[in-house]
Amino acid sequence: LGCNVISLYDEPDGSFPNHHPDPQKRENLRSLAEAVRREHADIGIAFDGDADRLGVVDERGEMIWGDVLMTLFWNEILP
């Protein structure tokens, strides 16, 4: 994809020393939002422990809620 990836908390640790692994809660995306702003990234993506949920922040570090994400995804999927 030609992306530069900056990983946060990518070492497995079942005690979750950084924060609870629920990426749908704003407080759990705080460090991701800070990293996106600091690195001038286009987007930040966080996954829960088994990657069945995700959280996304935009280039300003603002959370993009699931209903908005679904709309963006549908625009790419539907003809």
C-alpha positions as YAML, in Angstrom:
chain: A
units: angstrom
residues:
- id: 1
  name: LEU
  ca: [0.00, 0.00, 0.00]
- id: 2
  name: GLY
  ca: [2.95, 2.32, 0.32]
- id: 3
  name: CYS
  ca: [2.10, 3.26, 3.91]
- id: 4
  name: ASN
  ca: [4.43, 4.18, 6.71]
- id: 5
  name: VAL
  ca: [3.23, 2.35, 9.81]
- id: 6
  name: ILE
  ca: [3.91, 3.53, 13.34]
- id: 7
  name: SER
  ca: [2.99, 0.84, 15.86]
- id: 8
  name: LEU
  ca: [1.79, 1.48, 19.40]
- id: 9
  name: TYR
  ca: [1.49, -1.22, 22.05]
- id: 10
  name: ASP
  ca: [2.22, -4.01, 19.59]
- id: 11
  name: GLU
  ca: [3.77, -6.45, 22.07]
- id: 12
  name: PRO
  ca: [1.20, -9.02, 23.26]
- id: 13
  name: ASP
  ca: [0.47, -8.74, 26.98]
- id: 14
  name: GLY
  ca: [-2.76, -10.18, 28.35]
- id: 15
  name: SER
  ca: [-2.63, -7.88, 31.37]
- id: 16
  name: PHE
  ca: [-3.23, -4.88, 29.05]
- id: 17
  name: PRO
  ca: [-0.76, -2.54, 30.80]
- id: 18
  name: ASN
  ca: [-1.53, 0.48, 28.59]
- id: 19
  name: HIS
  ca: [-5.33, 0.55, 28.70]
- id: 20
  name: HIS
  ca: [-8.37, -1.68, 28.29]
- id: 21
  name: PRO
  ca: [-8.37, -3.05, 24.71]
- id: 22
  name: ASP
  ca: [-11.74, -1.60, 23.66]
- id: 23
  name: PRO
  ca: [-11.07, 0.67, 20.66]
- id: 24
  name: GLN
  ca: [-14.65, 1.92, 20.59]
- id: 25
  name: LYS
  ca: [-14.16, 4.02, 23.73]
- id: 26
  name: ARG
  ca: [-12.71, 7.47, 23.24]
- id: 27
  name: GLU
  ca: [-10.46, 7.29, 26.33]
- id: 28
  name: ASN
  ca: [-8.73, 4.19, 24.91]
- id: 29
  name: LEU
  ca: [-7.80, 6.08, 21.73]
- id: 30
  name: ARG
  ca: [-6.15, 9.01, 23.51]
- id: 31
  name: SER
  ca: [-2.55, 7.88, 22.90]
- id: 32
  name: LEU
  ca: [-3.38, 6.98, 19.29]
- id: 33
  name: ALA
  ca: [-4.86, 10.44, 18.70]
- id: 34
  name: GLU
  ca: [-1.76, 12.05, 20.22]
- id: 35
  name: ALA
  ca: [0.53, 9.96, 18.00]
- id: 36
  name: VAL
  ca: [-1.46, 10.84, 14.86]
- id: 37
  name: ARG
  ca: [-1.17, 14.56, 15.61]
- id: 38
  name: ARG
  ca: [2.49, 14.34, 16.64]
- id: 39
  name: GLU
  ca: [3.48, 12.38, 13.53]
- id: 40
  name: HIS
  ca: [1.20, 14.35, 11.16]
- id: 41
  name: ALA
  ca: [-0.36, 11.05, 10.11]
- id: 42
  name: ASP
  ca: [-3.41, 10.82, 7.86]
- id: 43
  name: ILE
  ca: [-5.23, 8.28, 10.00]
- id: 44
  name: GLY
  ca: [-4.89, 6.14, 13.10]
- id: 45
  name: ILE
  ca: [-6.41, 2.68, 13.45]
- id: 46
  name: ALA
  ca: [-6.69, 0.66, 16.66]
- id: 47
  name: PHE
  ca: [-7.87, -2.92, 17.07]
- id: 48
  name: ASP
  ca: [-9.11, -4.84, 20.08]
- id: 49
  name: GLY
  ca: [-7.33, -7.99, 21.27]
- id: 50
  name: ASP
  ca: [-8.74, -10.31, 18.60]
- id: 51
  name: ALA
  ca: [-9.20, -7.63, 15.91]
- id: 52
  name: ASP
  ca: [-12.97, -7.99, 15.58]
- id: 53
  name: ARG
  ca: [-13.49, -4.32, 16.49]
- id: 54
  name: LEU
  ca: [-11.63, -1.22, 15.46]
- id: 55
  name: GLY
  ca: [-11.37, 2.41, 16.36]
- id: 56
  name: VAL
  ca: [-10.32, 5.10, 13.91]
- id: 57
  name: VAL
  ca: [-9.10, 8.65, 14.39]
- id: 58
  name: ASP
  ca: [-8.69, 11.23, 11.65]
- id: 59
  name: GLU
  ca: [-5.67, 13.44, 10.96]
- id: 60
  name: ARG
  ca: [-6.77, 15.80, 13.75]
- id: 61
  name: GLY
  ca: [-6.95, 12.95, 16.26]
- id: 62
  name: GLU
  ca: [-10.75, 13.05, 16.32]
- id: 63
  name: MET
  ca: [-12.58, 9.74, 16.66]
- id: 64
  name: ILE
  ca: [-14.57, 8.60, 13.62]
- id: 65
  name: TRP
  ca: [-17.63, 6.77, 14.94]
- id: 66
  name: GLY
  ca: [-18.80, 3.43, 13.55]
- id: 67
  name: ASP
  ca: [-21.83, 4.81, 11.72]
- id: 68
  name: VAL
  ca: [-19.63, 7.23, 9.78]
- id: 69
  name: LEU
  ca: [-17.10, 4.48, 9.05]
- id: 70
  name: MET
  ca: [-19.87, 2.26, 7.73]
- id: 71
  name: THR
  ca: [-20.97, 5.04, 5.37]
- id: 72
  name: LEU
  ca: [-17.42, 5.46, 4.10]
- id: 73
  name: PHE
  ca: [-17.03, 1.70, 3.60]
- id: 74
  name: TRP
  ca: [-20.36, 1.40, 1.77]
- id: 75
  name: ASN
  ca: [-19.33, 4.18, -0.61]
- id: 76
  name: GLU
  ca: [-16.37, 2.01, -1.60]
- id: 77
  name: ILE
  ca: [-18.26, -1.30, -1.75]
- id: 78
  name: LEU
  ca: [-21.55, -0.43, -3.44]
- id: 79
  name: PRO
  ca: [-21.60, 0.48, -7.14]
...
